[in-house]
Short mmCIF file of C-alpha atoms in Angstrom, two decimals:
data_model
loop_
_atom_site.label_atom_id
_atom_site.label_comp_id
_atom_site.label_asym_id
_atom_site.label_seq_id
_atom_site.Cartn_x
_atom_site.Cartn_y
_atom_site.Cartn_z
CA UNK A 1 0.00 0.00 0.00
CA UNK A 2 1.34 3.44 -0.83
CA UNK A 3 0.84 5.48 2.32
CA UNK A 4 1.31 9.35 2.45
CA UNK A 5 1.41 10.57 6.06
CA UNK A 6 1.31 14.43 6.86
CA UNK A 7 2.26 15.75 10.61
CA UNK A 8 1.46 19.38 11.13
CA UNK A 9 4.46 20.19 13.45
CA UNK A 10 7.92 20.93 13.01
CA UNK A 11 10.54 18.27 13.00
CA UNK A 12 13.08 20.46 14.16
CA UNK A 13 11.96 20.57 17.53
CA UNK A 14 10.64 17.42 18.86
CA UNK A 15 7.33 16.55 20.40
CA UNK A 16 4.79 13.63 21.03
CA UNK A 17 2.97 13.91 17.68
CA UNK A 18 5.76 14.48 15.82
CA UNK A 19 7.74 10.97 17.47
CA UNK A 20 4.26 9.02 17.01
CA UNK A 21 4.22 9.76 13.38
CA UNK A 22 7.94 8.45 12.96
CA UNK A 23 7.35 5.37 15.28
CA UNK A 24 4.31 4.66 13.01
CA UNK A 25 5.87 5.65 9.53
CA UNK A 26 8.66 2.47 10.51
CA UNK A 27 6.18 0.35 12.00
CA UNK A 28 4.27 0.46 8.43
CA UNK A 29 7.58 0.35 6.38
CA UNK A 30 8.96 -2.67 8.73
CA UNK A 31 5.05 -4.51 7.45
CA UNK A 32 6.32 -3.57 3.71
CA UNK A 33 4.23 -0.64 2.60
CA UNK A 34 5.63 2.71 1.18
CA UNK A 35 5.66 5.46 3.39
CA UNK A 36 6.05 8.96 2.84
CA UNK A 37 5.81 11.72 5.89
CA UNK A 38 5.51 15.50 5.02
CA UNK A 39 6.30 17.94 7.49
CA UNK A 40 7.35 21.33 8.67
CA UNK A 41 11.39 21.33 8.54
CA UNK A 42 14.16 23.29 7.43
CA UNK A 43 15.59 21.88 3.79
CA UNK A 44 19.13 21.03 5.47
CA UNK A 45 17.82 19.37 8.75
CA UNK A 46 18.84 15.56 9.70
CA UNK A 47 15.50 13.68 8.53
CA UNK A 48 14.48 10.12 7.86
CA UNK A 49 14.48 8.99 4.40
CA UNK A 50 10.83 8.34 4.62
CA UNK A 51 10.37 12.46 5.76
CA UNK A 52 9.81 15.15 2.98
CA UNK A 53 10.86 18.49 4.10
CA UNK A 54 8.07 21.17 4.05
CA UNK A 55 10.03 24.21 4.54
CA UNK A 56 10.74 26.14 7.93
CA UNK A 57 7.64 26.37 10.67
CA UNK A 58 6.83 28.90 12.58
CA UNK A 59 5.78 29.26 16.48
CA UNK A 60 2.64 29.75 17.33
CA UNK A 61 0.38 29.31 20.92
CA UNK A 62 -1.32 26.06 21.00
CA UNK A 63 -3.27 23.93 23.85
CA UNK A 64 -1.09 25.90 26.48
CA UNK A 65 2.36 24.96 24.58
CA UNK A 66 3.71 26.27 21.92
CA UNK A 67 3.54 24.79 18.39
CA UNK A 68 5.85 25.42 15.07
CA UNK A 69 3.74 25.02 12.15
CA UNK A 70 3.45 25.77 8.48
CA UNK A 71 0.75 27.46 6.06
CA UNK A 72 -0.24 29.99 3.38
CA UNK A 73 0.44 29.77 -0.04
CA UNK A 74 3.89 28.32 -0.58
CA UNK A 75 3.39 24.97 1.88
CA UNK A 76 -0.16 24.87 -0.17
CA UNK A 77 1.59 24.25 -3.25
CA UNK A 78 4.47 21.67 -1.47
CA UNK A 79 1.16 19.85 -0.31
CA UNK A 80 -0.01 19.78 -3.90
CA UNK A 81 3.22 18.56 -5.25
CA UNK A 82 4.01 15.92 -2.44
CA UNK A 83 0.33 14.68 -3.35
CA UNK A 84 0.79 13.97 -6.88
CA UNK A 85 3.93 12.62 -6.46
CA UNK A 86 3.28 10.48 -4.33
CA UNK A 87 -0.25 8.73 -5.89
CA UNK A 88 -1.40 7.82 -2.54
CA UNK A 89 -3.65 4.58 -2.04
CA UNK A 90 -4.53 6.53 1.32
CA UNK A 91 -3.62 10.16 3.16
CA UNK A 92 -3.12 9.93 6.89
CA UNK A 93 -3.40 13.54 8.44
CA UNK A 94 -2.45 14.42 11.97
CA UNK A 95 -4.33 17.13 14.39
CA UNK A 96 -6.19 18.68 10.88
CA UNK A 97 -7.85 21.15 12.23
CA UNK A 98 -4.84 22.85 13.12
CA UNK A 99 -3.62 25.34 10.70
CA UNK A 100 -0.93 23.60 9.09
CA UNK A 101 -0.06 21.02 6.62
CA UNK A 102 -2.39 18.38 8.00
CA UNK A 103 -5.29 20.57 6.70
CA UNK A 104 -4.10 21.98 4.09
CA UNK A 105 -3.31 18.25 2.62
CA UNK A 106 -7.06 17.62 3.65
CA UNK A 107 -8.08 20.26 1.73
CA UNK A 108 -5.78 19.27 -1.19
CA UNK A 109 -6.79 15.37 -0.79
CA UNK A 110 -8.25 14.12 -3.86
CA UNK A 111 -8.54 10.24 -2.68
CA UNK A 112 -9.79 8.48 0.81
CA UNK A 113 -8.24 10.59 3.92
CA UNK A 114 -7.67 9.29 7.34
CA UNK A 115 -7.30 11.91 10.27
CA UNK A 116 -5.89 11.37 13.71
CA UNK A 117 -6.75 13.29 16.75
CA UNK A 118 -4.35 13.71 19.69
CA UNK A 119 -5.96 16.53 21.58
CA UNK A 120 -9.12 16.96 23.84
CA UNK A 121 -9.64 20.40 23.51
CA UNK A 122 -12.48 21.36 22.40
CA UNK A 123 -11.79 25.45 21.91
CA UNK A 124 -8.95 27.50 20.91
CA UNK A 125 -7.65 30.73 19.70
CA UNK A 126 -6.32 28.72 16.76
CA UNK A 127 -9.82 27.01 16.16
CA UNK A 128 -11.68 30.10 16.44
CA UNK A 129 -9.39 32.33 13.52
CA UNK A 130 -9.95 29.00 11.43
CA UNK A 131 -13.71 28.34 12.32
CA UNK A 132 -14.34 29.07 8.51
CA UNK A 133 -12.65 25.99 7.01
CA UNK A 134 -13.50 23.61 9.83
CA UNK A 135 -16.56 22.09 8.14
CA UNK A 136 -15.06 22.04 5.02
CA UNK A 137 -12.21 20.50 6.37
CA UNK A 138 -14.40 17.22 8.38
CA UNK A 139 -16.44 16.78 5.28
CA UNK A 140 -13.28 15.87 3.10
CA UNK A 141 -12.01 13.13 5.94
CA UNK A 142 -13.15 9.63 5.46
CA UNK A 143 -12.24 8.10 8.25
CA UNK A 144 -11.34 9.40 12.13
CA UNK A 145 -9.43 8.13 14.82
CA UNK A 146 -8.96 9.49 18.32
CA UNK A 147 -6.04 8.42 20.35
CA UNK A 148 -7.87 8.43 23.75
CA UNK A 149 -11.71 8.47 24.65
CA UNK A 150 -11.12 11.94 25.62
CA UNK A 151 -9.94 13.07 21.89
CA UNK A 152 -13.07 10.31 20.67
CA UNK A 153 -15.54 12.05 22.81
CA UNK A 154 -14.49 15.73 21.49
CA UNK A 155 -15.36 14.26 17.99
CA UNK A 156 -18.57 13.15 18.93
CA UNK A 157 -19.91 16.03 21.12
CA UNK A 158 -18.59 18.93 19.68
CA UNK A 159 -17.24 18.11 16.06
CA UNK A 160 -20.20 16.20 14.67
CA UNK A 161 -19.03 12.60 14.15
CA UNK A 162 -17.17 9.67 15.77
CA UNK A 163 -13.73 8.21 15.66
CA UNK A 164 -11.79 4.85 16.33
CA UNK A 165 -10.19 4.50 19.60
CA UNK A 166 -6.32 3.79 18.91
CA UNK A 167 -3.94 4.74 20.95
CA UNK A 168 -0.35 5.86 20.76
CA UNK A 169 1.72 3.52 20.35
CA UNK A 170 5.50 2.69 21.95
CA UNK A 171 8.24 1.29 20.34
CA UNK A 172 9.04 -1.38 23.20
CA UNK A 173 12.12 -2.95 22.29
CA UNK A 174 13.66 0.36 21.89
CA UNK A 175 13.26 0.52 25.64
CA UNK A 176 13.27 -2.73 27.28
CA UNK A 177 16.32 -3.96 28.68
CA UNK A 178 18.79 -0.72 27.54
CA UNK A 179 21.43 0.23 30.10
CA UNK A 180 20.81 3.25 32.04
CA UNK A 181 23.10 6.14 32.42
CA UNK A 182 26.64 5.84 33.78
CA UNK A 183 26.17 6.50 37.94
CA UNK A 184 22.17 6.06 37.93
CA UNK A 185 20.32 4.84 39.47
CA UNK A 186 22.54 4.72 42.72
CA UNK A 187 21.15 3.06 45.95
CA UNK A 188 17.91 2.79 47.35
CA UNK A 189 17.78 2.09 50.79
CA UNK A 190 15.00 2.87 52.80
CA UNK A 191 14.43 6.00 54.51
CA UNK A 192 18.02 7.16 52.74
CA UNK A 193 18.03 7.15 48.64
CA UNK A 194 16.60 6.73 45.65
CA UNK A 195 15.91 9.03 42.51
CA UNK A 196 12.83 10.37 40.74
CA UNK A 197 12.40 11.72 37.39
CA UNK A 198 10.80 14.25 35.25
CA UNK A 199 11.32 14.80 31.10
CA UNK A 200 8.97 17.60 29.54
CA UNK A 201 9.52 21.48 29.32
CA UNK A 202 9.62 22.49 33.21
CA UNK A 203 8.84 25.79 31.97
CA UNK A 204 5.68 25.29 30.93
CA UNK A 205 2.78 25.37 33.58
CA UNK A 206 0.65 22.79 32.49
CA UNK A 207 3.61 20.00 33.08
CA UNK A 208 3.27 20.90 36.61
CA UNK A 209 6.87 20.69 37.34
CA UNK A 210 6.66 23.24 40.62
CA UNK A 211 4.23 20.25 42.09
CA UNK A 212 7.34 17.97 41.92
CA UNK A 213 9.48 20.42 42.87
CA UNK A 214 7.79 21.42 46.00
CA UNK A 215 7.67 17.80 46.92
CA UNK A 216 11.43 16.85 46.21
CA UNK A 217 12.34 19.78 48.31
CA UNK A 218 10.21 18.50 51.49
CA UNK A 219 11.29 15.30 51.09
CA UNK A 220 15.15 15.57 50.52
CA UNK A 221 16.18 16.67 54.09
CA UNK A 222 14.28 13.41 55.35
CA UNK A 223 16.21 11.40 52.52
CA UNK A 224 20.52 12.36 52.19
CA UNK A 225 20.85 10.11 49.31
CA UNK A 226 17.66 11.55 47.15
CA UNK A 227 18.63 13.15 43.96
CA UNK A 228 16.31 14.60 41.00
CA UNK A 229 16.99 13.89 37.21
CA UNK A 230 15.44 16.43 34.89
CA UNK A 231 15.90 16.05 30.81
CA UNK A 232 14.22 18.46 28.80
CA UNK A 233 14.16 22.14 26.89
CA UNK A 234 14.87 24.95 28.95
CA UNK A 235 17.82 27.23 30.86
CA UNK A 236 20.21 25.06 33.42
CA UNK A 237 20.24 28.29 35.55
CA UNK A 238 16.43 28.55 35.21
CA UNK A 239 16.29 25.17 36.80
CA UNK A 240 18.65 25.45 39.60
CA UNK A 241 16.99 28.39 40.41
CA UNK A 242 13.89 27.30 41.82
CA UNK A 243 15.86 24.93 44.57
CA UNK A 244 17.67 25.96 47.39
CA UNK A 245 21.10 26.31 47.10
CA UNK A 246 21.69 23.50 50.00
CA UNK A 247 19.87 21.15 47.04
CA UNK A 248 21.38 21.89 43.92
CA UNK A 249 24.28 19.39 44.22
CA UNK A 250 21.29 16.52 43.77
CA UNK A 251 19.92 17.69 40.62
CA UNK A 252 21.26 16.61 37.32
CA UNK A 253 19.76 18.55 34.86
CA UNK A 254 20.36 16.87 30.95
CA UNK A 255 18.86 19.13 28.81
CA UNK A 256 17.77 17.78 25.61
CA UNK A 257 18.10 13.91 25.32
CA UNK A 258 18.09 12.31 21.87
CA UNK A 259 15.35 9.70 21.21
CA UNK A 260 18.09 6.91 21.50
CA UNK A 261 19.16 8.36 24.70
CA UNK A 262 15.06 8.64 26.14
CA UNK A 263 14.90 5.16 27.13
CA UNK A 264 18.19 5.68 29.12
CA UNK A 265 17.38 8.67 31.35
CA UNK A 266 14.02 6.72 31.89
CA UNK A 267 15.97 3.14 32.83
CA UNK A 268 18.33 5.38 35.32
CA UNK A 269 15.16 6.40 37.62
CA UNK A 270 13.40 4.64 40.59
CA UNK A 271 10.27 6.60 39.60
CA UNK A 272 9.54 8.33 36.63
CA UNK A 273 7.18 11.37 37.99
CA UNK A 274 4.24 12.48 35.64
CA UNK A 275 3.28 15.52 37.65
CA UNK A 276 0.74 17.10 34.80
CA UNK A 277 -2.04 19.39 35.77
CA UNK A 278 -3.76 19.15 32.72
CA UNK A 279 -4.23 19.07 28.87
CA UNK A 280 -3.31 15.74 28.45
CA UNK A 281 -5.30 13.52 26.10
CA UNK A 282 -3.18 10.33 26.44
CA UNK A 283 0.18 9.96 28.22
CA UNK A 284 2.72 8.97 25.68
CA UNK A 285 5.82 9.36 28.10
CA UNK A 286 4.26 6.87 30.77
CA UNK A 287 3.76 3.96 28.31
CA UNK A 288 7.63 4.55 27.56
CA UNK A 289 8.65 4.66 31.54
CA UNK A 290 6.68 1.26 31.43
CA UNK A 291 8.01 -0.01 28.57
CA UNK A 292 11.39 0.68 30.11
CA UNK A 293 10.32 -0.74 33.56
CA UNK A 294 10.52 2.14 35.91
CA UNK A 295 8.07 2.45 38.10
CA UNK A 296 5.65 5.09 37.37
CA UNK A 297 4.19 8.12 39.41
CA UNK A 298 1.18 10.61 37.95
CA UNK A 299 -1.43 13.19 38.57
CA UNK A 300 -4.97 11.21 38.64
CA UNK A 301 -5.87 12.62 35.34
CA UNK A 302 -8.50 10.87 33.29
CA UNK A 303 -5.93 10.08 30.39
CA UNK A 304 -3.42 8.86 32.73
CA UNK A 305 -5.87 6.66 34.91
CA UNK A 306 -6.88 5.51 31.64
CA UNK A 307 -2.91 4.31 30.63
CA UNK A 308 -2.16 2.97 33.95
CA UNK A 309 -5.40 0.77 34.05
CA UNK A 310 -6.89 2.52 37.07
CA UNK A 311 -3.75 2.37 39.26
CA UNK A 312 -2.76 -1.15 38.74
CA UNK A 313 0.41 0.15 36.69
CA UNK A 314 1.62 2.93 38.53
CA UNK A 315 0.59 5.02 41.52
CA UNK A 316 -2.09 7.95 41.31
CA UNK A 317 -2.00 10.83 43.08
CA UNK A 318 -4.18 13.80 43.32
CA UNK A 319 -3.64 16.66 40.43
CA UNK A 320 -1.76 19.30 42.05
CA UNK A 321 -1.23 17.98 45.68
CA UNK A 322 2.45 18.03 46.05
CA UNK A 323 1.99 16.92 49.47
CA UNK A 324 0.22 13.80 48.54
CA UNK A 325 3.04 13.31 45.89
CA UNK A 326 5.46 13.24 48.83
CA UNK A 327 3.97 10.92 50.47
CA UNK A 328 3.70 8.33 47.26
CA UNK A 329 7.24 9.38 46.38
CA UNK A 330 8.50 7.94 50.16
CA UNK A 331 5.89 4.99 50.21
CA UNK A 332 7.35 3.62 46.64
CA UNK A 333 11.13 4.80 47.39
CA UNK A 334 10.87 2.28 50.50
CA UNK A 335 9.14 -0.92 49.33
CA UNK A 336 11.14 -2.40 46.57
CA UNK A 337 8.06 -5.20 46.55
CA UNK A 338 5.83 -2.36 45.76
CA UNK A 339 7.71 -0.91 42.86
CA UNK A 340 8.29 -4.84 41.40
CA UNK A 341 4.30 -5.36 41.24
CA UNK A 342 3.33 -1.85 39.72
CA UNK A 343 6.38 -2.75 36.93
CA UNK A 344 5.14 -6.05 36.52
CA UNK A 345 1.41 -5.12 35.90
CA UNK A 346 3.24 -2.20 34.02
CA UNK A 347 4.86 -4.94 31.55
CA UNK A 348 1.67 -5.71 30.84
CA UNK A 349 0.26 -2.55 29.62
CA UNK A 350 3.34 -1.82 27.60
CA UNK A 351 3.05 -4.86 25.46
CA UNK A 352 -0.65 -3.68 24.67
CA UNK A 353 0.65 -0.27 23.29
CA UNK A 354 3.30 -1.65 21.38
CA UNK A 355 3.81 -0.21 17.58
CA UNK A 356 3.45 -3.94 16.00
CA UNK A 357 -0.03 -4.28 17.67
CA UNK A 358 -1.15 -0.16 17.22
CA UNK A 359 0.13 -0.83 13.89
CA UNK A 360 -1.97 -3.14 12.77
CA UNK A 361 -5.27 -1.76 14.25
CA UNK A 362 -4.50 1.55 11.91
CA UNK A 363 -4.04 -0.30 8.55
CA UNK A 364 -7.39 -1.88 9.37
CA UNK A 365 -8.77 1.91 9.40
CA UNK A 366 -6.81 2.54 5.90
CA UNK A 367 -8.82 -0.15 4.61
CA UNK A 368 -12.30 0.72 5.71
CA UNK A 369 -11.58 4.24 4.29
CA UNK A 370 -10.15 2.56 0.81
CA UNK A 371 -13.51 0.55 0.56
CA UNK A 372 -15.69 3.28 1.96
CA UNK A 373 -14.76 5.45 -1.25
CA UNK A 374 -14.25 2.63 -3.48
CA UNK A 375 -10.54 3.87 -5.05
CA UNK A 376 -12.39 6.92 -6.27
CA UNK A 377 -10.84 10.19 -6.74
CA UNK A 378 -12.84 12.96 -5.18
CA UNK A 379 -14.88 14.70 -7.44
CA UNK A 380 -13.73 18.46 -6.34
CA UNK A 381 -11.32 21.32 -7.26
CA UNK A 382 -7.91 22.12 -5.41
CA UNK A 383 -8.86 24.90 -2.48
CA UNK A 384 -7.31 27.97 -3.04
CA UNK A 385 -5.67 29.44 0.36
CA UNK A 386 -3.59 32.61 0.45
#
């Protein structure tokens, strides 16, 4: 099957979209179809054969981040051109109602067009200055899938339709069994060690790094042999800065970690923490700290309840209660037993995300979408933008 995938944000910085459509551009290939990914990127950046550059993003606000994207006139007419090329048997879009090259493929699409949702909002600045092609934009899509019942249930309350329930998959050998970092995790002992993690922007307010901050402080006196280990965007000085001096020598702050490094960092932890205070739709990063068995920790937010089956594989604690973090964070950090069963059970789970199963359930969606148009081209004109 010739498969043409488009991802609306920039592959020059990464992101959980933007990793899900590589992990499931290789999962197809490695089944024997052609793949071909278009996306926002500078002409000279490092890219995957299978990835088409786009031409440079730009940043713009976005479901409390921020988001590099591409539109107007000249990616309209790289869509066009990737399109014909490339003689799709189907078009896999990514987040199309943002403004970007997922929609403007949609609106270019002259064949059967499958879009994936990753979000749960329902309203946005973004939404609201492109409320004018929105309609135009779900009538062209033949087939929907939501990657969460949170993203499902936006598309059937609020944007007229359904969607499959698929969700994101993880690449699990890439993280089972790899070697953590040189000097992690370090000892354990009760009442004295152990050390928690965090990877995300710390920056940004809705990854609710101050809740395991506030928490980590509290609890280090109590614990000598604690330490933090933070990989992500941002300033080392910004970091450092919100500790107390007394603390700084137990924080190890990586900065950016490359995808081949992820699994690492996530191997060298005791618990991975997944203090979020909101906006998530799924939960990528947990299914990769239990695919690389380390024991998880996260807010009690639907979409995370919904990836650690309830609790079973990894410990819940209440959105925004850094005190209540503490308390899980000293509970897990002292019974070993504790952390084996919640790895165990999180084994489990892992194996049930992985990209050879997700895979699998998506090409089924190609080929309802193939049938449901019957090979036929659209019968409509290229949409002029710009």
């Amino acid at each position: 099957m010739r498969i043409g995938i488009v991802c609306p944000y920039s592959f020059d910085v990464p992101g959980g979209v933007q990793n899900h459509v590589m992990d499931l551009a290789e999962a197809l290939i490695g089944l024997g179809h052609q793949v071909s990914v278009l996306a926002p990127a500078d002409e000279d950046s490092p890219l995957p054969p299978y990835v088409v550059a786009a031409g440079r993003a730009v940043p713009l606000p976005y479901n409390g981040s921020v988001a590099r994207i591409a539109f107007g006139p000249v990616s309209t007419a790289r869509v066009r051109r990737w399109i014909t090329r490339g003689d799709f048997d189907v078009l896999h879009v990514h987040e199309p109602l943002t403004p970007s090259l997922s929609m403007l493929a949609v609106l270019c699409a002259r064949g059967p067009v499958v879009a994936t949702f990753h979000t749960a909002m329902t309203r946005s600045r973004v939404l609201s200055a492109a409320q004018g092609m929105l309609q135009i934009v779900l009538e062209r899509i033949t087939a929907r899938i939501a990657v969460s019942a949170l993203a499902r249930k936006v598309q059937v309350e609020h944007l007229d339709g359904g969607a499959v329930e698929i969700p994101n998959g993880v690449a699990v050998a890439k993280f089972a069994g790899v070697e953590p970092l040189p000097g992690w995790p370090g000892e354990c002992a009760p009442g004295t060690g152990g050390t928690v993690g965090f990877l995300g922007r710390f920056t940004e307010p809705r990854k609710g790094f101050p809740i395991l901050r506030d928490a980590f402080v509290a609890l280090a006196p109590h614990r000598p042999g604690l330490r933090l280990l933070v990989a992500g965007p941002g300033d080392r000085d910004d970091l450092y800065g919100q500790f107390p001096v007394g603390l700084r020598d137990r924080i190890t702050f990586l900065g950016m970690v490359s995808e081949a490094d992820k699994p690492r960092m996530l191997r060298s932890l005791h618990l991975y923490v997944a203090p979020n205070t909101g906006g998530e739709s799924f939960g990528m990063i947990l299914t990769e700290a239990l695919a690389a068995g380390t024991t998880v920790v996260a807010s009690d937010l639907d979409a995370f309840r919904r990836v650690l089956d309830g609790g079973r594989a990894g410990r819940l604690f209440p959105t925004g209660d850094a005190v209540a973090l503490r308390a899980a964070l000293t509970e897990l950090l002292d019974d070993a037993g504790q952390r084996a069963a919640l790895t165990g059970s999180g084994d489990q789970v892992a194996a049930n995300f992985d990209w050879s199963v997700v895979a699998r359930r998506v090409l089924e969606v190609y080929a309802a979408a193939i049938e449901a148009t019957d090979g036929r081209v659209m019968d409509q004109e290229w949409v002029e933008l710009g």
